[in-house]
mmCIF file of C-alpha atoms in Angstrom:
data_model
loop_
_atom_site.group_PDB
_atom_site.id
_atom_site.type_symbol
_atom_site.label_atom_id
_atom_site.label_comp_id
_atom_site.label_asym_id
_atom_site.label_seq_id
_atom_site.Cartn_x
_atom_site.Cartn_y
_atom_site.Cartn_z
ATOM 1 C CA MET A 335 12.092 60.596 83.905
ATOM 2 C CA GLN A 336 12.415 64.131 83.852
ATOM 3 C CA THR A 337 13.055 64.722 87.390
ATOM 4 C CA ASN A 338 15.121 61.867 87.303
ATOM 5 C CA SER A 339 17.671 63.636 84.790
ATOM 6 C CA ILE A 340 17.099 66.620 86.782
ATOM 7 C CA PHE A 341 18.454 65.194 89.740
ATOM 8 C CA PHE A 342 21.315 63.247 87.784
ATOM 9 C CA TYR A 343 22.837 66.438 86.359
ATOM 10 C CA LEU A 344 22.693 67.854 89.883
ATOM 11 C CA LEU A 345 24.480 65.167 90.897
ATOM 12 C CA GLN A 346 27.063 65.059 88.513
ATOM 13 C CA TRP A 347 27.574 69.038 88.971
ATOM 14 C CA HIS A 348 27.764 68.332 92.459
ATOM 15 C CA HIS A 349 30.691 66.192 91.858
ATOM 16 C CA THR A 350 32.803 67.738 89.803
ATOM 17 C CA PRO A 351 36.012 69.177 91.097
ATOM 18 C CA ARG A 352 36.173 73.577 91.072
ATOM 19 C CA ASN A 353 38.454 74.503 88.401
ATOM 20 C CA MET A 354 41.166 76.166 91.019
ATOM 21 C CA ARG A 355 42.953 78.085 88.253
ATOM 22 C CA ALA A 356 40.078 80.102 87.631
ATOM 23 C CA ALA A 357 39.038 80.446 91.209
ATOM 24 C CA LYS A 358 42.776 81.832 91.648
ATOM 25 C CA ASP A 359 42.756 84.013 88.593
ATOM 26 C CA MET A 360 39.539 85.628 89.253
ATOM 27 C CA GLN A 361 40.294 86.023 93.116
ATOM 28 C CA ASN A 362 43.669 88.134 91.716
ATOM 29 C CA TYR A 363 41.575 90.074 89.224
ATOM 30 C CA ARG A 364 38.528 91.418 92.464
ATOM 31 C CA ARG A 365 42.224 92.222 94.233
ATOM 32 C CA GLY A 366 44.040 94.015 92.116
ATOM 33 C CA TYR A 367 46.546 91.465 90.648
ATOM 34 C CA PRO A 368 48.925 91.423 94.134
ATOM 35 C CA VAL A 369 51.957 91.143 94.077
ATOM 36 C CA ASN A 370 53.858 87.912 93.765
ATOM 37 C CA LYS A 371 55.394 86.512 97.169
ATOM 38 C CA MET A 372 58.732 87.365 95.896
ATOM 39 C CA ASN A 373 59.232 84.021 94.843
ATOM 40 C CA ASN A 374 63.144 85.271 93.559
ATOM 41 C CA LEU A 375 63.647 86.156 97.215
ATOM 42 C CA GLN A 376 62.636 83.815 99.170
ATOM 43 C CA PHE A 377 64.573 81.892 96.843
ATOM 44 C CA TYR A 378 68.392 83.152 97.420
ATOM 45 C CA LEU A 379 67.335 83.147 100.914
ATOM 46 C CA ASN A 380 66.554 79.174 100.066
ATOM 47 C CA LYS A 381 63.597 79.243 101.727
ATOM 48 C CA PHE A 382 62.271 78.355 98.112
ATOM 49 C CA PRO A 383 63.386 76.336 95.403
ATOM 50 C CA SER A 384 63.976 76.575 91.896
ATOM 51 C CA ALA A 385 61.057 75.205 89.235
ATOM 52 C CA PRO A 386 61.415 73.148 87.218
ATOM 53 C CA ASP A 387 64.587 72.140 88.194
ATOM 54 C CA ASP A 388 63.376 71.950 92.540
ATOM 55 C CA ILE A 389 66.628 72.778 93.791
ATOM 56 C CA TYR A 390 67.454 75.134 96.326
ATOM 57 C CA ILE A 391 70.384 78.409 95.993
ATOM 58 C CA GLU A 392 72.401 76.608 98.438
ATOM 59 C CA SER A 393 72.293 72.996 97.026
ATOM 60 C CA PHE A 394 72.693 74.558 93.561
ATOM 61 C CA LEU A 395 75.811 76.965 94.465
ATOM 62 C CA LYS A 396 77.583 73.398 96.005
ATOM 63 C CA GLU A 397 76.188 70.651 93.203
ATOM 64 C CA TRP A 398 76.253 72.397 90.182
ATOM 65 C CA LYS A 399 79.580 74.489 90.461
ATOM 66 C CA ASN A 400 82.230 73.335 88.085
ATOM 67 C CA ASP A 401 79.345 70.792 86.497
ATOM 68 C CA TYR A 402 79.954 72.646 83.096
ATOM 69 C CA LYS A 403 77.688 69.877 81.099
ATOM 70 C CA LYS A 404 74.133 70.294 83.348
ATOM 71 C CA LEU A 405 75.202 74.104 82.577
ATOM 72 C CA GLU A 406 75.378 74.056 79.453
ATOM 73 C CA ARG A 407 72.460 71.776 78.388
ATOM 74 C CA VAL A 408 69.589 72.907 81.227
ATOM 75 C CA HIS A 409 68.381 75.940 80.476
ATOM 76 C CA SER A 410 65.763 76.760 83.763
ATOM 77 C CA TYR A 411 67.842 77.958 86.005
ATOM 78 C CA ILE A 412 69.496 81.261 84.260
ATOM 79 C CA GLN A 413 66.040 82.751 84.937
ATOM 80 C CA TRP A 414 65.783 81.555 88.915
ATOM 81 C CA LEU A 415 69.865 82.704 89.529
ATOM 82 C CA PHE A 416 69.465 86.270 87.498
ATOM 83 C CA PRO A 417 65.995 87.508 87.146
ATOM 84 C CA LEU A 418 63.997 90.573 85.707
ATOM 85 C CA ARG A 419 61.141 92.179 85.332
ATOM 86 C CA GLU A 420 60.661 90.812 81.943
ATOM 87 C CA PRO A 421 59.033 87.052 81.211
ATOM 88 C CA GLY A 422 61.862 84.245 80.293
ATOM 89 C CA VAL A 423 61.166 81.020 78.497
ATOM 90 C CA ASN A 424 60.978 79.930 81.712
ATOM 91 C CA TYR A 425 57.395 79.720 82.445
ATOM 92 C CA MET A 426 57.670 78.450 85.879
ATOM 93 C CA ALA A 427 60.028 81.344 87.091
ATOM 94 C CA SER A 428 59.008 84.288 88.648
ATOM 95 C CA GLU A 429 59.400 87.681 87.304
ATOM 96 C CA LEU A 430 60.768 90.025 89.369
ATOM 97 C CA THR A 431 58.683 93.214 91.083
ATOM 98 C CA LYS A 432 60.218 96.941 92.101
ATOM 99 C CA LYS A 433 59.015 95.546 95.798
ATOM 100 C CA GLU A 434 60.941 92.751 95.460
ATOM 101 C CA ILE A 435 63.858 94.654 94.162
ATOM 102 C CA GLU A 436 64.131 96.914 96.864
ATOM 103 C CA ALA A 437 63.887 94.076 99.659
ATOM 104 C CA PHE A 438 66.636 92.019 97.736
ATOM 105 C CA LYS A 439 69.165 95.060 97.882
ATOM 106 C CA LYS A 440 68.586 95.091 101.757
ATOM 107 C CA ASN A 441 68.897 91.310 102.011
ATOM 108 C CA GLU A 442 72.654 90.634 102.758
ATOM 109 C CA ASP A 443 72.212 86.848 102.703
ATOM 110 C CA ALA A 444 70.771 87.627 99.531
ATOM 111 C CA LYS A 445 73.423 89.719 97.660
ATOM 112 C CA ARG A 446 76.194 87.199 99.322
ATOM 113 C CA ARG A 447 74.384 84.069 97.482
ATOM 114 C CA LEU A 448 73.973 86.404 93.868
ATOM 115 C CA VAL A 449 78.140 87.274 93.756
ATOM 116 C CA GLU A 450 78.367 83.467 94.672
ATOM 117 C CA ALA A 451 76.098 82.641 91.707
ATOM 118 C CA TYR A 452 77.775 85.107 89.661
ATOM 119 C CA GLU A 453 81.265 83.662 90.480
ATOM 120 C CA LEU A 454 80.034 80.397 89.428
ATOM 121 C CA MET A 455 78.540 81.669 86.047
ATOM 122 C CA LEU A 456 82.112 83.281 85.221
ATOM 123 C CA GLY A 457 83.962 79.838 86.050
ATOM 124 C CA PHE A 458 81.717 78.354 82.798
ATOM 125 C CA TYR A 459 82.635 80.974 80.883
ATOM 126 C CA GLY A 460 86.351 80.871 81.771
ATOM 127 C CA ILE A 461 86.365 84.123 84.084
ATOM 128 C CA ARG A 462 87.188 84.587 87.236
ATOM 129 C CA LEU A 463 86.168 87.433 89.900
ATOM 130 C CA VAL A 464 89.101 89.323 91.214
ATOM 131 C CA ASN A 465 87.733 91.899 93.594
ATOM 132 C CA LYS A 466 84.099 91.691 94.610
ATOM 133 C CA GLU A 467 84.391 95.277 95.647
ATOM 134 C CA THR A 468 85.381 96.496 92.064
ATOM 135 C CA GLY A 469 83.964 93.494 90.208
ATOM 136 C CA GLU A 470 87.619 93.324 88.334
ATOM 137 C CA VAL A 471 87.244 90.096 86.182
ATOM 138 C CA LYS A 472 90.166 88.108 84.532
ATOM 139 C CA ARG A 473 90.525 85.314 82.285
ATOM 140 C CA ALA A 474 90.385 81.823 84.468
ATOM 141 C CA GLU A 475 93.498 79.175 84.178
ATOM 142 C CA ASN A 476 90.794 77.380 82.428
ATOM 143 C CA TRP A 477 89.753 79.882 79.698
ATOM 144 C CA LYS A 478 90.856 78.159 76.403
ATOM 145 C CA GLU A 479 88.683 75.414 77.201
ATOM 146 C CA ARG A 480 85.076 77.697 78.355
ATOM 147 C CA PHE A 481 85.751 80.239 75.648
ATOM 148 C CA GLY A 482 86.241 77.159 72.819
ATOM 149 C CA ASN A 483 82.096 75.941 74.846
ATOM 150 C CA LEU A 484 81.298 80.287 74.186
ATOM 151 C CA GLU A 485 82.218 79.865 70.715
ATOM 152 C CA ARG A 486 80.216 76.745 69.845
ATOM 153 C CA ASN A 487 77.171 77.779 71.935
ATOM 154 C CA MET A 488 75.760 80.936 71.225
ATOM 155 C CA HIS A 489 72.686 80.585 73.252
ATOM 156 C CA ASN A 490 75.398 81.598 76.090
ATOM 157 C CA ASN A 491 75.126 85.385 74.806
ATOM 158 C CA LEU A 492 71.933 86.157 75.838
ATOM 159 C CA ARG A 493 72.394 83.896 79.090
ATOM 160 C CA ILE A 494 75.305 87.015 79.642
ATOM 161 C CA THR A 495 73.145 89.656 78.624
ATOM 162 C CA ARG A 496 70.653 88.595 80.991
ATOM 163 C CA ILE A 497 73.477 88.385 83.834
ATOM 164 C CA LEU A 498 74.431 92.423 82.452
ATOM 165 C CA LYS A 499 70.459 93.223 83.252
ATOM 166 C CA SER A 500 69.931 91.861 86.413
ATOM 167 C CA LEU A 501 72.850 92.961 87.716
ATOM 168 C CA GLY A 502 71.947 96.253 86.797
ATOM 169 C CA GLU A 503 68.585 95.838 89.127
ATOM 170 C CA LEU A 504 69.583 94.105 91.943
ATOM 171 C CA GLY A 505 72.462 96.485 93.252
ATOM 172 C CA PHE A 506 75.360 95.184 91.275
ATOM 173 C CA LYS A 507 75.776 97.627 88.607
ATOM 174 C CA HIS A 508 79.021 98.637 89.496
ATOM 175 C CA TYR A 509 80.474 94.436 88.269
ATOM 176 C CA GLN A 510 78.776 95.300 84.653
ATOM 177 C CA ALA A 511 81.602 97.610 83.245
ATOM 178 C CA PRO A 512 84.434 95.646 84.165
ATOM 179 C CA LEU A 513 82.846 92.528 82.296
ATOM 180 C CA VAL A 514 82.041 94.383 79.187
ATOM 181 C CA ARG A 515 85.161 95.763 79.337
ATOM 182 C CA PHE A 516 86.381 92.071 79.632
ATOM 183 C CA PHE A 517 84.374 90.863 76.512
ATOM 184 C CA LEU A 518 85.546 94.123 74.281
ATOM 185 C CA GLU A 519 89.516 93.416 75.221
ATOM 186 C CA GLU A 520 88.746 90.080 74.641
ATOM 187 C CA THR A 521 87.014 90.420 70.550
ATOM 188 C CA LEU A 522 88.290 93.840 69.694
ATOM 189 C CA VAL A 523 92.204 93.449 71.138
ATOM 190 C CA LYS A 524 93.370 90.208 71.724
ATOM 191 C CA LYS A 525 90.468 88.990 68.759
ATOM 192 C CA THR A 526 89.235 86.130 70.356
ATOM 193 C CA LEU A 527 85.509 84.858 71.051
ATOM 194 C CA SER A 528 84.680 86.281 67.575
ATOM 195 C CA ASN A 529 80.618 84.662 67.707
ATOM 196 C CA VAL A 530 79.617 86.704 70.906
ATOM 197 C CA LYS A 531 81.992 89.981 69.377
ATOM 198 C CA ARG A 532 78.798 91.220 67.823
ATOM 199 C CA SER A 533 76.197 91.006 70.712
ATOM 200 C CA VAL A 534 78.985 92.347 73.349
ATOM 201 C CA LEU A 535 78.745 95.361 70.996
ATOM 202 C CA ASP A 536 74.802 94.974 70.677
ATOM 203 C CA TYR A 537 73.933 93.923 74.009
ATOM 204 C CA PHE A 538 76.378 93.845 76.736
ATOM 205 C CA LEU A 539 77.592 97.458 76.160
ATOM 206 C CA PHE A 540 74.681 99.656 76.453
ATOM 207 C CA ALA A 541 73.056 97.017 79.273
ATOM 208 C CA VAL A 542 75.311 99.059 81.217
ATOM 209 C CA LEU A 543 73.530 102.016 83.265
ATOM 210 C CA GLU A 544 75.739 104.051 84.917
ATOM 211 C CA LYS A 545 76.067 106.781 81.755
ATOM 212 C CA GLN A 546 79.815 107.423 81.743
ATOM 213 C CA GLU A 547 81.076 104.003 82.023
ATOM 214 C CA ARG A 548 78.786 103.502 79.215
ATOM 215 C CA GLN A 549 80.020 106.325 76.945
ATOM 216 C CA ASP A 550 84.142 105.331 77.793
ATOM 217 C CA LEU A 551 83.687 101.287 76.923
ATOM 218 C CA VAL A 552 81.662 102.994 73.227
ATOM 219 C CA ARG A 553 84.901 104.886 73.297
ATOM 220 C CA PHE A 554 87.261 101.899 73.601
ATOM 221 C CA ALA A 555 85.216 100.033 71.110
ATOM 222 C CA TYR A 556 85.219 102.466 68.451
ATOM 223 C CA HIS A 557 89.026 103.547 68.941
ATOM 224 C CA HIS A 558 89.661 99.613 68.767
ATOM 225 C CA TYR A 559 87.240 98.457 66.217
ATOM 226 C CA GLU A 560 88.258 97.793 62.264
ATOM 227 C CA PRO A 561 87.496 99.483 59.935
ATOM 228 C CA LYS A 562 86.325 102.419 61.423
ATOM 229 C CA ASP A 563 83.771 103.456 58.715
ATOM 230 C CA LYS A 564 81.723 100.433 59.720
ATOM 231 C CA PHE A 565 80.970 101.056 63.264
ATOM 232 C CA VAL A 566 77.324 101.960 63.786
ATOM 233 C CA TRP A 567 77.270 101.982 67.914
ATOM 234 C CA CYS A 568 77.111 106.109 67.330
ATOM 235 C CA PRO A 569 76.464 108.684 65.177
ATOM 236 C CA ARG A 570 79.068 109.900 62.843
ATOM 237 C CA LYS A 571 79.046 112.980 64.677
ATOM 238 C CA ILE A 572 79.923 111.508 68.020
ATOM 239 C CA GLN A 573 82.763 109.634 65.995
ATOM 240 C CA LYS A 574 83.957 113.022 64.961
ATOM 241 C CA GLN A 575 84.824 113.795 68.964
ATOM 242 C CA LEU A 576 85.982 110.749 69.201
ATOM 243 C CA ARG A 577 88.937 111.284 66.340
ATOM 244 C CA LYS A 578 90.045 114.152 68.047
ATOM 245 C CA GLY A 579 90.366 112.874 71.474
ATOM 246 C CA SER A 580 87.031 114.552 72.984
ATOM 247 C CA ARG A 581 85.329 112.970 75.878
ATOM 248 C CA ASN A 582 82.585 115.489 75.805
ATOM 249 C CA PHE A 583 79.642 114.193 73.993
ATOM 250 C CA ASP A 584 76.249 112.984 75.633
ATOM 251 C CA ASN A 585 73.456 110.542 75.054
ATOM 252 C CA ILE A 586 74.887 108.573 73.110
ATOM 253 C CA SER A 587 73.789 105.464 73.966
ATOM 254 C CA SER A 588 70.102 107.143 73.489
ATOM 255 C CA HIS A 589 71.496 106.867 69.462
ATOM 256 C CA PHE A 590 72.897 103.758 68.925
ATOM 257 C CA SER A 591 71.021 101.530 71.582
ATOM 258 C CA SER A 592 69.496 97.660 71.943
ATOM 259 C CA GLU A 593 66.736 100.735 71.007
ATOM 260 C CA TYR A 594 67.313 100.382 67.206
ATOM 261 C CA PHE A 595 68.431 97.802 65.163
ATOM 262 C CA TYR A 596 68.519 96.962 61.708
ATOM 263 C CA VAL A 597 66.045 94.627 59.454
ATOM 264 C CA SER A 598 66.707 94.282 55.895
ATOM 265 C CA GLY A 599 68.125 97.303 55.610
ATOM 266 C CA LYS A 600 65.841 99.875 57.542
ATOM 267 C CA LEU A 601 66.553 100.999 60.973
ATOM 268 C CA TRP A 602 64.092 100.091 63.436
ATOM 269 C CA ALA A 603 62.815 101.494 66.745
ATOM 270 C CA HIS A 604 61.399 99.498 70.148
ATOM 271 C CA ARG A 605 58.310 101.681 71.505
ATOM 272 C CA GLY A 606 57.856 99.225 74.899
ATOM 273 C CA PRO A 607 58.615 96.257 76.236
ATOM 274 C CA ILE A 608 61.032 94.703 74.152
ATOM 275 C CA HIS A 609 58.492 91.261 73.621
ATOM 276 C CA THR A 610 56.588 94.121 71.434
ATOM 277 C CA PHE A 611 56.652 94.208 67.476
ATOM 278 C CA PRO A 612 58.629 97.288 66.789
ATOM 279 C CA SER A 613 57.160 100.014 64.851
ATOM 280 C CA PRO A 614 59.529 100.976 61.889
ATOM 281 C CA VAL A 615 61.360 104.604 62.233
ATOM 282 C CA ARG A 616 62.192 107.011 58.804
ATOM 283 C CA ALA A 617 66.331 105.709 58.370
ATOM 284 C CA SER A 618 67.559 108.280 55.962
ATOM 285 C CA ARG A 619 70.722 109.341 57.114
ATOM 286 C CA VAL A 620 72.051 105.681 58.303
ATOM 287 C CA SER A 621 73.855 103.178 55.846
ATOM 288 C CA ALA A 622 75.579 100.596 57.755
ATOM 289 C CA ARG A 623 74.225 97.350 57.145
ATOM 290 C CA THR A 624 73.484 94.136 59.499
ATOM 291 C CA SER A 625 72.662 90.737 60.101
ATOM 292 C CA SER A 626 68.762 90.117 60.144
ATOM 293 C CA LEU A 627 68.688 87.327 61.867
ATOM 294 C CA HIS A 628 70.916 88.422 64.319
ATOM 295 C CA ARG A 629 69.347 91.808 65.362
ATOM 296 C CA LEU A 630 66.052 89.616 65.873
ATOM 297 C CA GLN A 631 67.564 87.803 68.802
ATOM 298 C CA THR A 632 66.212 91.621 70.627
ATOM 299 C CA ALA A 633 62.822 89.537 70.530
ATOM 300 C CA LEU A 634 64.354 86.245 72.503
ATOM 301 C CA ARG A 635 64.470 85.680 76.014
ATOM 302 C CA VAL A 636 66.147 83.138 78.269
#
C-alpha cells in the first residue's frame, strides 16, 4: 500500500508542469540580472508591439492620430511612446536602460518616429511643432477645444511630465525648454490652463536638463508670476537678484526643484528614487504654503 502511494505521488509530480516564471526568475539571478532585450528600442523600430494594446508604432502613428477619445481614455500607451528609467503604472512596459538609450540615440528611424509620436501628443494637447530643429511650438488651430480637455483631465499633467523627461533621456533635451516656455506663457501671461499652472511650475520647469535654459525659465516665471511674495520656486536671495535684473545666479534648481516639496507646512526632500518615501528636512526658513494633495502627485506614475 505504501509503495503504491509513493508511486502515485511520483507519477503526480512527474505530470505537474514546471513553473516557468520561477525558472526564468532564478535563471536571471544566476546570470546576474542581464538587461532586457531593448523592448523600447525594438518598439520604435516597429519590430515589437506595445503591451497590452498589442500595436506596433507605425500602426499607432497612423491609426491613433487625432483619435482624441482613445488617446484620452487609454492609459497604457504613454509608457511605450515615452519610456523612462523608472516604473510606470503599466507593468507590461519596459524601463529604459543606459545601454538602450545610447542605441536609441544612434538610430535615425527610432528618433524620427519619436518626433512623430511627440507631434501626435502635441496635437492632442492643442499644440503644434513648428520647427523640428529647435523644438519651437505654438498653438494649434483647435487649441481652445484641446485646452478644455487639458483643464478637465488633470492626469495629462503627469503625461506631459513624462514626455519632457523622456525627451531628455532620448536625445531631444533641446525640445524641453520650448515646450515649458509655451506652458509658462499660457498659464502666467495669457492666463489660460489654470489647472495646469501648478504642474508647470512644480514639474515641467524642473524637467529641463540644460542649466542655463532652466534658469532662464525660472527668471521668466518669476517676472510674470503674481503675487511675487508667493513665488516659491527659487530662494529669496535669488529673487532679490532677479528684481535687480541680475543674470548671475547659480544652482537655482538645486534649491527648489522636484527634489523638494511641501506637505502639511513642512519641507520634505527626496533621497533616491521618487517612488520611495522621502525623509524630512528642516524647513525653518520656509514660509510658503502649498497644496498637500498636489505635492503628493510626486509619488504617482503615468
